[in-house]
């Protein structure tokens, strides 16, 4: 059972955005974001998986943001739920002349059909953000993931670029050391009043091919 909450940004902040890779900037103290997304994942010969997720995060001071997340994935008439504790601490704030650095950390638990919630995965990663050109940012993540059910450790990595315009575009490549990577592309639009919306498409370069579409929205308050 895939956890939609865990697919994409390591700290959950990009769940509803066109970008997958995490950024090095944390929310300021008292600033919050609510993100919701729905998606569909499919591959040849297997039932389609539909997902619904929500993430809320707030800046708590000390260049740190903390958040909570929930996700439900449904396939072949069965559903599984996931919850997460999410966090990120900025060590060096990014700006036009300086690379930003941060640490992101996430703890996931899932509930399979007919089961109960159990801690499943811990992810810790280093995050870097750098301005490539005016209006364009490069993000890179490198981290460690521990799966309780699989009793295994993995190296996880993300690399993405995005524009910062009102109509933003983003492209990412990401994966781990146990499978072929994903590639994704998306577009987002700022509607005003702290509201934005996005649409993204991702493809895993493994066999059989896995394709995923995601529609999301974010409210900053």
GROMACS .gro file of C-alpha atoms in nm:
model
  221
    1UNK     CA    1   0.000   0.000   0.000
    2UNK     CA    2   0.156   0.333  -0.106
    3UNK     CA    3   0.140   0.621   0.137
    4UNK     CA    4   0.039   0.926  -0.066
    5UNK     CA    5   0.153   1.139   0.225
    6UNK     CA    6   0.508   1.016   0.190
    7UNK     CA    7   0.531   1.051  -0.190
    8UNK     CA    8   0.699   1.375  -0.284
    9UNK     CA    9   0.825   1.631  -0.034
   10UNK     CA   10   1.007   1.479   0.264
   11UNK     CA   11   0.855   1.727   0.507
   12UNK     CA   12   0.516   1.746   0.341
   13UNK     CA   13   0.530   2.113   0.252
   14UNK     CA   14   0.496   2.049  -0.122
   15UNK     CA   15   0.200   1.814  -0.104
   16UNK     CA   16  -0.027   2.051  -0.295
   17UNK     CA   17   0.233   2.224  -0.511
   18UNK     CA   18   0.381   2.158  -0.855
   19UNK     CA   19   0.723   2.104  -0.692
   20UNK     CA   20   0.815   1.774  -0.523
   21UNK     CA   21   1.159   1.857  -0.381
   22UNK     CA   22   1.168   2.022  -0.036
   23UNK     CA   23   1.297   2.379   0.003
   24UNK     CA   24   1.544   2.515   0.261
   25UNK     CA   25   1.317   2.794   0.390
   26UNK     CA   26   1.094   2.731   0.693
   27UNK     CA   27   0.773   2.919   0.770
   28UNK     CA   28   0.812   3.224   0.994
   29UNK     CA   29   0.677   3.204   1.347
   30UNK     CA   30   0.297   3.237   1.341
   31UNK     CA   31   0.267   3.177   0.965
   32UNK     CA   32   0.071   2.867   0.865
   33UNK     CA   33  -0.022   2.675   0.550
   34UNK     CA   34  -0.301   2.427   0.484
   35UNK     CA   35  -0.252   2.207   0.179
   36UNK     CA   36  -0.494   1.952   0.031
   37UNK     CA   37  -0.444   1.727  -0.269
   38UNK     CA   38  -0.611   1.445  -0.455
   39UNK     CA   39  -0.438   1.209  -0.695
   40UNK     CA   40  -0.460   0.899  -0.909
   41UNK     CA   41  -0.177   0.650  -0.961
   42UNK     CA   42  -0.193   0.372  -1.221
   43UNK     CA   43   0.022   0.104  -1.384
   44UNK     CA   44  -0.046  -0.170  -1.635
   45UNK     CA   45  -0.218  -0.476  -1.493
   46UNK     CA   46  -0.292  -0.338  -1.146
   47UNK     CA   47  -0.591  -0.149  -1.000
   48UNK     CA   48  -0.565   0.230  -0.999
   49UNK     CA   49  -0.483   0.385  -0.662
   50UNK     CA   50  -0.665   0.704  -0.562
   51UNK     CA   51  -0.538   0.930  -0.286
   52UNK     CA   52  -0.662   1.215  -0.072
   53UNK     CA   53  -0.432   1.401   0.164
   54UNK     CA   54  -0.413   1.710   0.384
   55UNK     CA   55  -0.114   1.874   0.552
   56UNK     CA   56  -0.112   2.169   0.791
   57UNK     CA   57   0.211   2.332   0.906
   58UNK     CA   58   0.306   2.640   1.108
   59UNK     CA   59   0.622   2.826   1.196
   60UNK     CA   60   0.703   2.782   1.565
   61UNK     CA   61   1.015   2.998   1.596
   62UNK     CA   62   1.380   2.908   1.594
   63UNK     CA   63   1.371   2.890   1.212
   64UNK     CA   64   1.154   2.578   1.249
   65UNK     CA   65   0.816   2.470   1.118
   66UNK     CA   66   0.615   2.173   1.241
   67UNK     CA   67   0.314   2.006   1.086
   68UNK     CA   68   0.062   1.725   1.083
   69UNK     CA   69  -0.053   1.525   0.785
   70UNK     CA   70  -0.322   1.273   0.695
   71UNK     CA   71  -0.369   1.062   0.383
   72UNK     CA   72  -0.606   0.796   0.254
   73UNK     CA   73  -0.532   0.570  -0.041
   74UNK     CA   74  -0.799   0.354  -0.204
   75UNK     CA   75  -0.764   0.064  -0.449
   76UNK     CA   76  -0.989  -0.224  -0.552
   77UNK     CA   77  -1.253  -0.119  -0.298
   78UNK     CA   78  -1.012  -0.121  -0.002
   79UNK     CA   79  -0.851   0.176   0.170
   80UNK     CA   80  -0.553   0.246   0.394
   81UNK     CA   81  -0.483   0.554   0.605
   82UNK     CA   82  -0.162   0.731   0.698
   83UNK     CA   83  -0.068   1.004   0.945
   84UNK     CA   84   0.257   1.194   0.983
   85UNK     CA   85   0.450   1.429   1.208
   86UNK     CA   86   0.652   1.668   0.990
   87UNK     CA   87   0.922   1.923   1.059
   88UNK     CA   88   1.195   2.136   0.906
   89UNK     CA   89   1.464   2.360   1.056
   90UNK     CA   90   1.650   2.619   0.847
   91UNK     CA   91   2.021   2.638   0.928
   92UNK     CA   92   2.113   2.903   0.670
   93UNK     CA   93   1.836   3.109   0.509
   94UNK     CA   94   1.853   3.114   0.127
   95UNK     CA   95   1.884   3.446  -0.058
   96UNK     CA   96   1.999   3.571  -0.397
   97UNK     CA   97   2.370   3.545  -0.312
   98UNK     CA   98   2.371   3.249  -0.075
   99UNK     CA   99   2.278   2.882  -0.073
  100UNK     CA  100   2.021   2.797   0.192
  101UNK     CA  101   2.056   2.486   0.409
  102UNK     CA  102   1.800   2.302   0.623
  103UNK     CA  103   1.721   1.970   0.789
  104UNK     CA  104   1.383   1.805   0.724
  105UNK     CA  105   1.243   1.521   0.935
  106UNK     CA  106   0.927   1.313   0.913
  107UNK     CA  107   0.772   1.025   1.107
  108UNK     CA  108   0.496   0.829   0.932
  109UNK     CA  109   0.244   0.575   1.059
  110UNK     CA  110  -0.002   0.379   0.849
  111UNK     CA  111  -0.317   0.175   0.899
  112UNK     CA  112  -0.368  -0.106   0.645
  113UNK     CA  113  -0.714  -0.244   0.565
  114UNK     CA  114  -0.851  -0.413   0.876
  115UNK     CA  115  -0.546  -0.317   1.082
  116UNK     CA  116  -0.447  -0.049   1.329
  117UNK     CA  117  -0.203   0.242   1.314
  118UNK     CA  118   0.163   0.146   1.347
  119UNK     CA  119   0.476   0.355   1.303
  120UNK     CA  120   0.613   0.273   0.960
  121UNK     CA  121   0.881   0.510   0.835
  122UNK     CA  122   1.131   0.767   0.961
  123UNK     CA  123   1.293   1.006   0.714
  124UNK     CA  124   1.572   1.259   0.785
  125UNK     CA  125   1.729   1.463   0.507
  126UNK     CA  126   1.954   1.754   0.431
  127UNK     CA  127   1.804   2.026   0.212
  128UNK     CA  128   1.970   2.289  -0.008
  129UNK     CA  129   1.818   2.578  -0.207
  130UNK     CA  130   2.007   2.800  -0.454
  131UNK     CA  131   1.895   3.072  -0.693
  132UNK     CA  132   2.006   2.974  -1.045
  133UNK     CA  133   1.882   3.287  -1.222
  134UNK     CA  134   1.646   3.566  -1.115
  135UNK     CA  135   1.309   3.395  -1.073
  136UNK     CA  136   1.447   3.040  -1.085
  137UNK     CA  137   1.540   2.819  -0.787
  138UNK     CA  138   1.725   2.488  -0.762
  139UNK     CA  139   1.647   2.253  -0.470
  140UNK     CA  140   1.832   1.937  -0.367
  141UNK     CA  141   1.754   1.684  -0.092
  142UNK     CA  142   1.962   1.390   0.027
  143UNK     CA  143   1.848   1.177   0.314
  144UNK     CA  144   1.801   0.851   0.499
  145UNK     CA  145   1.481   0.651   0.533
  146UNK     CA  146   1.407   0.362   0.768
  147UNK     CA  147   1.113   0.131   0.699
  148UNK     CA  148   0.989  -0.062   1.002
  149UNK     CA  149   0.784  -0.318   0.808
  150UNK     CA  150   1.059  -0.377   0.554
  151UNK     CA  151   1.330  -0.370   0.821
  152UNK     CA  152   1.556  -0.182   0.583
  153UNK     CA  153   1.732   0.150   0.538
  154UNK     CA  154   1.732   0.347   0.214
  155UNK     CA  155   1.905   0.651   0.071
  156UNK     CA  156   1.649   0.897  -0.067
  157UNK     CA  157   1.723   1.189  -0.300
  158UNK     CA  158   1.535   1.470  -0.475
  159UNK     CA  159   1.647   1.730  -0.728
  160UNK     CA  160   1.414   1.998  -0.860
  161UNK     CA  161   1.392   2.335  -1.029
  162UNK     CA  162   1.104   2.583  -1.014
  163UNK     CA  163   1.011   2.933  -1.122
  164UNK     CA  164   0.880   3.187  -0.871
  165UNK     CA  165   0.633   3.368  -1.097
  166UNK     CA  166   0.260   3.399  -1.030
  167UNK     CA  167   0.224   3.123  -1.288
  168UNK     CA  168   0.494   2.883  -1.168
  169UNK     CA  169   0.638   2.576  -1.338
  170UNK     CA  170   0.846   2.301  -1.179
  171UNK     CA  171   1.031   1.985  -1.276
  172UNK     CA  172   1.180   1.719  -1.047
  173UNK     CA  173   1.363   1.387  -1.051
  174UNK     CA  174   1.369   1.180  -0.732
  175UNK     CA  175   1.396   0.830  -0.593
  176UNK     CA  176   1.591   0.595  -0.366
  177UNK     CA  177   1.866   0.336  -0.390
  178UNK     CA  178   1.624   0.045  -0.435
  179UNK     CA  179   1.430   0.138  -0.751
  180UNK     CA  180   1.447   0.348  -1.065
  181UNK     CA  181   1.368   0.717  -1.017
  182UNK     CA  182   1.056   0.921  -1.077
  183UNK     CA  183   1.035   1.229  -1.297
  184UNK     CA  184   0.764   1.489  -1.258
  185UNK     CA  185   0.645   1.819  -1.401
  186UNK     CA  186   0.382   2.059  -1.275
  187UNK     CA  187   0.228   2.402  -1.298
  188UNK     CA  188   0.090   2.621  -1.020
  189UNK     CA  189  -0.101   2.949  -1.011
  190UNK     CA  190  -0.138   3.204  -0.732
  191UNK     CA  191  -0.502   3.308  -0.707
  192UNK     CA  192  -0.456   3.579  -0.442
  193UNK     CA  193  -0.560   3.604  -0.081
  194UNK     CA  194  -0.309   3.335   0.016
  195UNK     CA  195  -0.471   3.077  -0.214
  196UNK     CA  196  -0.290   2.885  -0.487
  197UNK     CA  197  -0.365   2.577  -0.698
  198UNK     CA  198  -0.151   2.328  -0.888
  199UNK     CA  199  -0.155   2.033  -1.126
  200UNK     CA  200   0.130   1.783  -1.164
  201UNK     CA  201   0.217   1.461  -1.348
  202UNK     CA  202   0.480   1.206  -1.242
  203UNK     CA  203   0.622   0.894  -1.408
  204UNK     CA  204   0.836   0.622  -1.252
  205UNK     CA  205   1.106   0.495  -1.487
  206UNK     CA  206   1.064   0.134  -1.378
  207UNK     CA  207   0.875  -0.154  -1.540
  208UNK     CA  208   0.582  -0.159  -1.544
  209UNK     CA  209   0.555   0.220  -1.573
  210UNK     CA  210   0.371   0.392  -1.289
  211UNK     CA  211   0.193   0.721  -1.368
  212UNK     CA  212   0.048   0.966  -1.118
  213UNK     CA  213  -0.166   1.279  -1.154
  214UNK     CA  214  -0.214   1.520  -0.862
  215UNK     CA  215  -0.445   1.821  -0.821
  216UNK     CA  216  -0.378   2.039  -0.517
  217UNK     CA  217  -0.461   2.364  -0.342
  218UNK     CA  218  -0.289   2.565  -0.068
  219UNK     CA  219  -0.409   2.830   0.176
  220UNK     CA  220  -0.150   3.046   0.353
  221UNK     CA  221  -0.271   3.225   0.669
   0.00000   0.00000   0.00000
